[in-house]
């Protein structure tokens, strides 16, 4: 036990939030609105979470800006003019800073404050949170709003420390930028991030080498600025936009075509594929025939349609084949939205290296060595993704009852009830552990509302402790584990969603099979029933 004078220096709050991204900022706003004392810690020097760290050229929404923004304040909706249909990182970061200022959130936020550990003190039913700088605070409730894709992952390539050039991960792109002009640049990774980055820098660098392990089905984003008339229309119809989002499985404003792709004539099917191809964003995915999202012939038809589009972009047919995905089906991963990605490979200064064929063997002082060749580089960019969902929790030392760590508990995949709470870790709300994916703010806003209502309910009843029942956790975890081994599109690709991108990580779905809509309805029922499946005392 620390001496009493040190105890006095420990600040006390009703709730501590970890993370100043879209989830944490909103949780802070809502908790404070209900009269709770709150402190929010974030490692970054600014607010924004994902939208603070991902400053790489080309970082951009794939959700429509006006469907992604917060819905809770009509004043905010009416005063904020989104510039682009799919806002770029600088615009999103400006928006989140505006939110922090408008709602006076900064007074309760401590930036450049990385949480090192959180320990549950059983006798008091409170969490003790310690920062890297040694500062300690305590709160009844701990809200982990750490993001699903925030623990950036750099593969353990031998020799990286010997590299004489500059390198960075896209999720830690320096605020002052990377000096790429006229340089020989290598990009490892062709997920959404690599696909956004590559066309942005191809014209600026002297030579660009793209190291691809798995090609993806990239679809055109077709971003454009929002004109004044459209801006007015958006502002006048926000209620309708959010209503549509709330009724869709993933919080987007699209509805599937209720027809099967296989019921219509081949001509009609092709006409729809071509028409949607010309439309922006995820229409091609989420407003398509419903069975394009399911394993089977409709998905195969659409996957083949997309392969033909890729072939049409790329002049060299052998190169085109390397860019065509053939080991997974469309929709088994969130499709990267591109802006001139495939055309880049027609440029003389761009080389594609297939590292599935010839794997990266090591980083050398001068560049990257694959099985077949040495590539001399001045800069290496790792667009190699994230240790998703559990990674950011694992990087803190979270200890619950009996000293058990969350890292140990989640070693075989998250063991939670509804992704929200875990037995042995009372009063810890893991807002980002295993929630459904989709249009993120639409998914987390109602989740935050639910958690804040639950905390307010506890205050009203003078409860001090909440935890799931072992039975509820077991049932939910088994439900997710069963979905992880079921043969579905989502389990058919080696993606971060299954932990498959991190060597040694358990292959478990990091998001439940249930849609955001189903989860919302389920949570509402649980609250109405007096929090069935949770023990409150
Ligand atoms: P992703 O989608 O996980 O992509 C990471 C990329 O890095 C992907 O192409 C990986 O190939 C590649 N990678 C990872 N490790 C290696 C090694 N060791 N060697 C070669 N290539 C490697 O992350 P993103 O940041 O692009 O996107 C994350 C999400 O952000 C995305 O889903 C959107 O929702 C927004 P692989 O495919 O594993 O073969």
XYZ file of C-alpha atoms and ligand atoms in Angstrom:
576
model
C 0.000 0.000 0.000
C 1.369 3.457 -0.836
C 1.899 5.795 2.132
C -1.104 8.047 3.036
C 0.456 11.206 1.555
C 0.719 9.453 -1.851
C -2.852 8.195 -1.510
C -4.026 11.788 -1.103
C -2.419 12.639 -4.446
C -4.499 10.032 -6.261
C -7.314 11.867 -8.018
C -10.763 10.301 -7.729
C -13.470 10.225 -10.389
C -16.725 8.478 -11.051
C -15.370 7.229 -14.365
C -12.088 7.093 -16.216
C -12.166 6.769 -19.987
C -9.187 5.517 -21.985
C -9.094 6.901 -25.523
C -9.996 10.239 -27.113
C -11.295 8.814 -30.374
C -14.876 8.993 -31.560
C -16.063 6.602 -28.835
C -14.193 8.123 -25.895
C -15.144 11.711 -26.735
C -18.785 10.789 -26.908
C -18.622 8.756 -23.688
C -17.073 11.769 -21.954
C -19.807 14.055 -23.244
C -22.613 11.700 -22.162
C -21.204 10.838 -18.727
C -20.610 14.470 -17.912
C -24.065 15.404 -19.120
C -25.427 12.974 -16.497
C -23.426 14.674 -13.781
C -20.575 12.182 -13.396
C -17.031 13.311 -12.728
C -14.847 11.973 -15.535
C -11.216 11.942 -16.591
C -10.167 10.844 -20.081
C -6.602 9.789 -20.888
C -5.101 9.409 -24.346
C -1.606 8.631 -25.526
C -1.846 11.072 -28.459
C -0.912 14.722 -28.282
C -4.284 15.593 -29.802
C -7.833 14.242 -29.794
C -9.187 12.031 -32.567
C -7.827 8.529 -31.925
C -7.622 6.811 -35.308
C -8.114 10.190 -36.951
C -5.269 11.681 -34.974
C -2.731 8.930 -35.689
C -3.512 8.047 -39.305
C -2.035 11.116 -41.005
C -0.683 9.229 -43.989
C -1.406 10.752 -47.417
C -4.755 9.507 -48.708
C -6.284 8.598 -45.308
C -10.001 9.063 -45.826
C -13.462 7.842 -44.794
C -15.147 5.062 -46.691
C -18.436 5.997 -44.975
C -20.221 9.131 -46.150
C -19.032 11.973 -43.923
C -22.580 12.959 -42.954
C -23.453 9.401 -41.934
C -20.294 9.038 -39.851
C -20.507 12.294 -37.853
C -22.143 12.379 -34.417
C -25.936 12.537 -34.406
C -26.500 13.663 -30.810
C -26.498 17.428 -31.315
C -28.740 19.120 -33.838
C -26.714 22.295 -33.406
C -23.514 20.459 -34.307
C -25.157 18.865 -37.321
C -26.370 22.203 -38.605
C -23.202 24.190 -38.023
C -20.669 21.705 -39.410
C -20.189 21.798 -43.192
C -18.573 18.576 -44.391
C -16.394 19.505 -47.358
C -16.204 16.103 -49.028
C -18.639 13.224 -49.353
C -15.804 11.064 -47.959
C -13.754 13.326 -45.725
C -9.981 13.079 -45.632
C -8.054 12.774 -42.365
C -7.346 16.509 -41.915
C -11.060 17.300 -42.199
C -12.022 14.538 -39.760
C -9.399 15.654 -37.266
C -10.688 19.247 -37.533
C -14.204 17.997 -36.914
C -13.264 16.047 -33.783
C -11.310 19.025 -32.446
C -14.350 21.172 -33.094
C -16.479 18.717 -31.105
C -13.975 18.762 -28.223
C -14.032 22.572 -28.180
C -17.746 23.035 -28.687
C -18.688 20.746 -25.813
C -15.854 21.953 -23.646
C -14.469 18.443 -23.356
C -10.802 19.373 -23.052
C -10.978 20.312 -19.393
C -11.468 16.623 -18.582
C -8.991 15.232 -21.111
C -5.328 14.580 -20.447
C -3.362 14.100 -23.662
C 0.113 12.585 -24.059
C -1.002 10.332 -21.208
C -0.539 6.663 -21.951
C -2.268 4.314 -19.553
C 0.242 1.702 -18.425
C -1.951 -0.287 -16.047
C -5.398 -0.520 -14.526
C -5.939 -2.562 -11.376
C -9.268 -3.400 -9.783
C -9.349 -2.784 -6.023
C -11.845 -5.329 -4.835
C -12.496 -3.915 -1.360
C -13.563 -0.533 -2.763
C -14.935 -1.708 -6.114
C -12.797 0.900 -7.853
C -10.206 0.915 -10.615
C -6.739 2.273 -10.023
C -5.257 3.631 -13.250
C -1.588 4.380 -13.669
C -0.007 6.343 -16.500
C 3.450 5.845 -18.005
C 4.559 8.963 -16.126
C 3.555 7.361 -12.820
C 0.459 9.515 -12.234
C -2.363 7.553 -10.621
C -6.112 8.121 -10.603
C -9.009 6.106 -9.349
C -12.603 5.667 -10.441
C -15.574 3.405 -9.864
C -15.989 2.788 -13.593
C -13.346 2.223 -16.232
C -14.389 2.743 -19.832
C -11.935 1.348 -22.397
C -12.610 3.229 -25.626
C -9.333 2.190 -27.179
C -10.443 1.566 -30.756
C -10.537 -1.638 -32.750
C -7.671 -0.753 -35.069
C -5.296 1.254 -32.917
C -2.513 -1.151 -31.889
C -0.393 -0.771 -35.009
C 1.462 -3.835 -36.174
C 4.963 -3.916 -37.652
C 5.911 -7.461 -38.686
C 8.955 -8.808 -36.982
C 11.251 -8.663 -40.026
C 14.826 -9.443 -39.265
C 17.208 -6.542 -39.839
C 14.829 -3.596 -39.492
C 17.153 -1.942 -36.980
C 19.959 -2.057 -39.562
C 18.006 -0.116 -42.222
C 19.860 3.076 -43.074
C 16.874 4.913 -44.531
C 13.713 6.208 -42.814
C 10.715 4.039 -41.986
C 7.320 4.361 -40.360
C 3.995 2.625 -39.898
C 1.053 4.430 -41.499
C -0.725 4.476 -38.132
C 2.151 6.496 -36.680
C 2.716 8.839 -39.617
C 4.624 11.826 -38.232
C 2.688 15.093 -37.916
C 5.452 16.880 -39.837
C 5.087 14.332 -42.661
C 7.621 11.999 -44.246
C 10.007 13.391 -46.837
C 9.212 11.229 -49.853
C 9.863 13.612 -52.766
C 12.314 12.106 -55.228
C 12.968 9.124 -52.938
C 12.866 5.387 -53.576
C 9.952 4.284 -51.433
C 8.764 0.788 -50.547
C 5.238 0.199 -49.252
C 4.504 -3.124 -47.549
C 0.805 -3.958 -47.396
C -2.113 -3.581 -49.769
C -5.096 -3.415 -47.409
C -7.316 -0.315 -47.234
C -4.401 1.760 -45.984
C -1.850 0.768 -48.627
C -4.510 1.169 -51.311
C -5.244 4.740 -50.156
C -1.586 5.676 -49.781
C -0.056 4.296 -52.988
C -1.772 6.543 -55.582
C -1.227 9.630 -53.405
C 2.545 9.269 -53.378
C 3.268 7.588 -56.723
C 3.720 10.889 -58.550
C 5.972 12.398 -55.920
C 8.524 9.654 -55.360
C 11.248 8.675 -57.817
C 10.445 4.967 -57.539
C 7.668 3.178 -55.708
C 7.839 -0.527 -54.916
C 4.637 -2.058 -53.582
C 5.052 -5.322 -51.676
C 1.787 -7.231 -51.947
C 0.986 -10.467 -50.142
C -2.754 -10.677 -50.827
C -4.553 -8.700 -53.535
C -7.939 -7.243 -52.577
C -11.159 -6.383 -54.346
C -10.722 -2.603 -54.384
C -13.705 -0.579 -55.529
C -13.717 3.052 -56.665
C -14.591 5.497 -53.889
C -15.643 8.298 -56.277
C -15.243 11.014 -53.687
C -16.243 14.555 -54.597
C -16.772 17.846 -52.816
C -20.218 18.561 -51.391
C -21.789 21.462 -53.271
C -23.927 24.094 -51.538
C -27.234 22.634 -52.649
C -26.315 19.132 -51.506
C -25.085 20.566 -48.206
C -28.500 22.128 -47.651
C -30.278 18.926 -48.543
C -28.089 16.888 -46.190
C -28.759 19.272 -43.316
C -32.488 19.217 -43.968
C -32.633 15.423 -44.023
C -30.341 14.336 -41.193
C -33.230 12.701 -39.349
C -33.986 10.594 -42.387
C -30.299 9.737 -42.967
C -29.847 8.536 -39.389
C -33.128 6.655 -39.460
C -31.922 4.761 -42.546
C -28.585 4.035 -40.881
C -30.284 2.768 -37.731
C -32.330 0.283 -39.753
C -29.396 -1.156 -41.691
C -27.260 -4.034 -40.411
C -24.000 -2.082 -40.234
C -25.159 1.491 -39.703
C -24.856 2.598 -43.329
C -27.573 4.442 -45.192
C -27.991 1.668 -47.757
C -30.433 -1.180 -47.986
C -29.763 -4.339 -49.939
C -31.712 -4.997 -53.089
C -34.188 -7.641 -51.896
C -33.803 -9.539 -55.150
C -31.349 -12.374 -55.568
C -28.689 -11.823 -58.218
C -29.575 -15.277 -59.486
C -33.304 -14.578 -59.903
C -32.867 -11.789 -62.438
C -31.717 -12.258 -66.025
C -27.959 -12.191 -66.765
C -28.486 -8.855 -68.575
C -30.288 -7.300 -65.632
C -27.634 -8.563 -63.240
C -24.846 -7.094 -65.345
C -26.754 -3.811 -65.706
C -27.032 -3.499 -61.911
C -23.363 -4.405 -61.369
C -22.307 -1.766 -63.915
C -24.676 0.892 -62.548
C -23.510 0.397 -58.959
C -19.896 0.404 -60.130
C -20.374 4.019 -61.217
C -21.813 5.030 -57.853
C -19.756 6.226 -54.894
C -18.619 4.369 -51.790
C -20.154 1.172 -50.517
C -23.281 1.222 -52.703
C -21.526 -1.471 -54.746
C -21.484 -3.644 -51.662
C -24.437 -2.690 -49.497
C -27.042 -1.722 -52.093
C -26.317 -4.723 -54.252
C -28.383 -7.915 -54.579
C -28.630 -9.241 -51.021
C -26.980 -12.550 -51.854
C -23.783 -10.891 -53.053
C -23.016 -10.748 -49.315
C -23.447 -14.507 -48.915
C -21.307 -17.449 -50.003
C -22.628 -18.893 -53.213
C -23.178 -18.237 -56.901
C -24.254 -14.562 -56.549
C -21.061 -13.744 -54.721
C -19.043 -15.662 -57.302
C -20.712 -13.699 -60.096
C -19.867 -10.403 -58.453
C -16.318 -11.418 -57.529
C -15.758 -12.287 -61.202
C -17.241 -8.950 -62.280
C -14.739 -7.153 -60.035
C -11.845 -9.240 -61.324
C -12.760 -8.177 -64.866
C -12.699 -4.519 -63.772
C -9.194 -4.928 -62.335
C -7.985 -6.549 -65.545
C -9.388 -3.640 -67.537
C -7.417 -1.069 -65.524
C -3.999 -2.630 -65.845
C -2.244 -2.632 -69.225
C 0.176 -5.499 -68.605
C -1.950 -8.680 -68.415
C 0.573 -10.569 -66.291
C 0.758 -7.706 -63.803
C -3.060 -7.492 -63.844
C -3.318 -11.159 -62.844
C -1.049 -10.501 -59.859
C -3.495 -7.808 -58.721
C -6.547 -10.029 -59.133
C -7.686 -11.719 -55.903
C -8.222 -15.447 -56.190
C -7.872 -16.840 -52.653
C -10.959 -15.243 -51.100
C -14.347 -13.968 -52.167
C -15.607 -10.403 -52.333
C -17.074 -9.242 -49.027
C -15.083 -11.644 -46.866
C -13.188 -8.477 -45.875
C -14.269 -4.847 -45.880
C -13.373 -3.844 -49.441
C -10.751 -1.115 -49.768
C -12.110 1.974 -51.519
C -9.622 3.268 -54.053
C -8.841 6.432 -55.922
C -6.655 5.622 -58.914
C -4.984 2.611 -57.268
C -4.907 0.195 -60.183
C -3.864 2.816 -62.758
C -0.763 3.501 -60.686
C 0.645 0.169 -61.787
C 0.727 1.417 -65.378
C 3.317 4.040 -64.355
C 6.962 3.464 -65.222
C 8.167 4.323 -61.714
C 5.921 1.798 -59.931
C 6.791 -1.868 -59.366
C 4.586 -4.532 -57.809
C 6.346 -7.299 -55.897
C 4.360 -10.425 -55.129
C 5.644 -11.447 -51.707
C 3.401 -14.469 -51.539
C 5.400 -15.805 -54.474
C 8.757 -14.537 -53.172
C 8.437 -13.692 -49.439
C 10.322 -10.900 -47.721
C 13.356 -12.518 -46.133
C 14.802 -9.576 -44.279
C 15.353 -5.858 -44.167
C 18.901 -4.959 -45.133
C 20.782 -1.692 -44.496
C 19.895 -0.680 -48.077
C 16.317 -1.916 -48.383
C 14.234 -5.084 -48.587
C 15.404 -8.550 -49.594
C 12.874 -11.045 -50.887
C 13.593 -14.619 -51.803
C 14.271 -13.471 -55.374
C 15.760 -9.984 -55.268
C 17.118 -7.001 -53.326
C 15.192 -3.711 -53.541
C 17.165 -0.601 -52.674
C 15.033 1.912 -50.807
C 15.363 5.253 -49.058
C 12.065 4.898 -47.173
C 10.007 1.899 -46.049
C 6.344 2.416 -45.196
C 4.615 -0.314 -43.237
C 0.938 -0.359 -44.213
C 0.774 -3.656 -42.372
C -2.342 -3.126 -40.312
C -3.231 -3.667 -36.683
C -3.406 -6.152 -33.877
C -7.143 -5.599 -33.969
C -9.559 -5.262 -31.047
C -7.627 -7.094 -28.319
C -4.250 -5.546 -29.246
C -4.866 -2.166 -27.641
C -6.207 -3.823 -24.472
C -3.246 -6.221 -24.375
C -0.775 -3.368 -24.498
C -2.000 -2.198 -21.085
C -1.667 -4.251 -17.919
C -5.330 -4.632 -16.924
C -5.796 -6.670 -13.750
C -9.156 -7.692 -12.365
C -10.256 -9.779 -9.387
C -7.583 -12.042 -7.952
C -4.919 -10.296 -10.038
C -6.059 -12.003 -13.243
C -4.972 -10.088 -16.376
C -7.317 -9.304 -19.224
C -4.495 -10.310 -21.574
C -4.560 -13.856 -20.161
C -8.315 -13.972 -20.142
C -8.552 -12.903 -23.809
C -5.629 -15.063 -24.991
C -8.005 -17.409 -26.806
C -10.148 -14.505 -28.085
C -12.349 -12.065 -26.150
C -14.425 -13.740 -23.427
C -17.182 -11.247 -22.800
C -20.873 -10.777 -22.502
C -22.000 -8.824 -25.573
C -18.451 -7.522 -25.950
C -19.193 -5.085 -23.136
C -18.036 -6.752 -19.927
C -16.003 -9.706 -18.779
C -16.335 -11.837 -15.617
C -13.631 -10.965 -13.103
C -13.335 -7.392 -14.327
C -16.252 -5.628 -12.619
C -17.105 -2.060 -13.608
C -14.868 -2.289 -16.687
C -16.719 -1.514 -19.886
C -14.766 -2.583 -22.962
C -16.558 -0.453 -25.533
C -14.409 -1.653 -28.377
C -14.035 -5.344 -27.587
C -15.886 -7.387 -30.112
C -18.635 -5.080 -31.259
C -20.135 -5.391 -34.725
C -18.239 -3.629 -37.463
C -19.791 -1.176 -39.854
C -20.192 2.563 -39.932
C -18.364 3.057 -36.705
C -19.980 6.073 -35.059
C -23.440 4.739 -35.834
C -22.446 1.524 -34.051
C -20.830 3.089 -30.990
C -23.178 6.006 -30.283
C -26.020 3.718 -29.149
C -23.541 1.508 -27.303
C -22.201 4.475 -25.321
C -25.781 5.573 -24.586
C -26.528 2.108 -23.218
C -23.447 2.020 -20.990
C -24.075 5.515 -19.640
C -27.716 4.647 -18.929
C -26.503 1.538 -17.113
C -24.067 3.538 -14.966
C -26.813 6.082 -14.184
C -29.154 3.197 -13.288
C -26.541 1.911 -10.834
C -26.198 5.315 -9.224
C -29.974 5.561 -8.822
C -30.161 2.146 -7.123
C -26.955 2.741 -5.180
C -25.227 -0.245 -6.752
C -21.434 -0.147 -6.775
C -20.520 -3.179 -8.833
C -21.572 -4.666 -12.176
C -20.250 -7.768 -13.859
C -21.719 -10.357 -16.211
C -22.942 -13.678 -14.871
C -20.587 -16.542 -15.769
C -23.454 -18.230 -17.626
C -24.190 -15.187 -19.787
C -20.525 -14.783 -20.641
C -20.150 -18.469 -21.467
C -23.174 -18.454 -23.723
C -22.129 -15.305 -25.588
C -18.526 -16.434 -25.992
C -19.649 -19.804 -27.348
C -21.954 -18.007 -29.758
C -19.018 -16.013 -31.154
C -16.719 -19.062 -31.162
C -19.314 -21.060 -33.103
C -19.517 -18.264 -35.674
C -15.719 -18.278 -35.896
C -15.636 -21.843 -37.177
C -18.813 -21.698 -39.269
C -18.219 -21.627 -42.994
C -19.277 -18.092 -43.921
C -17.829 -15.353 -46.062
C -16.370 -13.601 -43.003
C -14.422 -16.662 -41.948
C -13.281 -17.363 -45.488
C -10.426 -14.839 -45.607
C -7.326 -14.430 -43.455
C -8.147 -10.972 -42.127
C -7.624 -8.966 -38.948
C -11.281 -9.658 -38.160
C -10.206 -13.234 -37.350
C -6.861 -12.291 -35.831
C -5.308 -14.091 -38.796
C -2.883 -11.243 -39.588
C -0.962 -11.568 -36.322
C 1.325 -14.588 -35.975
C 0.244 -16.751 -33.022
C -3.041 -14.911 -32.381
C -6.115 -17.073 -31.744
C -8.265 -17.411 -34.850
C -11.509 -16.105 -33.429
C -13.989 -13.615 -34.837
C -13.296 -10.262 -33.210
C -16.787 -9.069 -33.948
C -20.002 -10.981 -33.273
C -22.039 -12.498 -36.078
C -24.935 -10.241 -35.047
C -25.548 -6.951 -36.832
C -25.368 -3.570 -35.127
C -29.161 -3.419 -35.365
C -29.595 -6.805 -33.660
C -27.117 -5.864 -30.942
C -28.943 -2.616 -30.259
C -32.305 -4.343 -29.913
C -30.803 -7.018 -27.697
C -29.175 -4.458 -25.394
C -32.461 -2.554 -25.140
C -34.268 -5.730 -24.047
C -31.574 -6.441 -21.487
C -31.843 -2.950 -19.980
C -35.640 -3.204 -19.883
C -35.422 -6.528 -18.076
C -33.289 -4.985 -15.324
C -29.967 -5.984 -16.920
C -30.499 -9.710 -17.317
C -27.157 -11.508 -17.611
C -25.423 -8.950 -15.404
C -24.979 -9.055 -11.623
C -25.526 -5.671 -10.007
C -24.947 -5.168 -6.314
P -5.023 -4.591 -43.200
O -6.310 -4.605 -43.924
O -4.815 -5.570 -42.109
O -3.866 -4.745 -44.291
C -2.533 -4.968 -43.921
C -1.718 -5.297 -45.137
O -0.378 -5.599 -44.740
C -2.234 -6.521 -45.886
O -2.049 -6.335 -47.263
C -1.321 -7.625 -45.358
O -1.221 -8.733 -46.189
C -0.014 -6.872 -45.265
N 0.932 -7.533 -44.386
C 0.819 -7.716 -43.048
N 1.877 -8.396 -42.588
C 2.663 -8.650 -43.659
C 3.894 -9.325 -43.825
N 4.522 -9.908 -42.794
N 4.416 -9.397 -45.073
C 3.785 -8.831 -46.107
N 2.614 -8.180 -46.017
C 2.059 -8.091 -44.799
O -4.739 -3.161 -42.556
P -5.089 -1.723 -43.150
O -4.412 -0.734 -42.283
O -4.822 -1.661 -44.596
O -6.641 -1.607 -42.997
C -7.253 -1.850 -41.730
C -8.678 -1.421 -41.747
O -8.711 -0.001 -41.735
C -9.488 -1.821 -42.909
O -10.107 -3.047 -42.783
C -10.551 -0.715 -42.994
O -11.686 -1.070 -42.269
C -9.897 0.460 -42.353
P -2.298 -9.943 -46.037
O -3.591 -9.417 -46.563
O -2.368 -10.248 -44.545
O -1.730 -11.057 -46.795
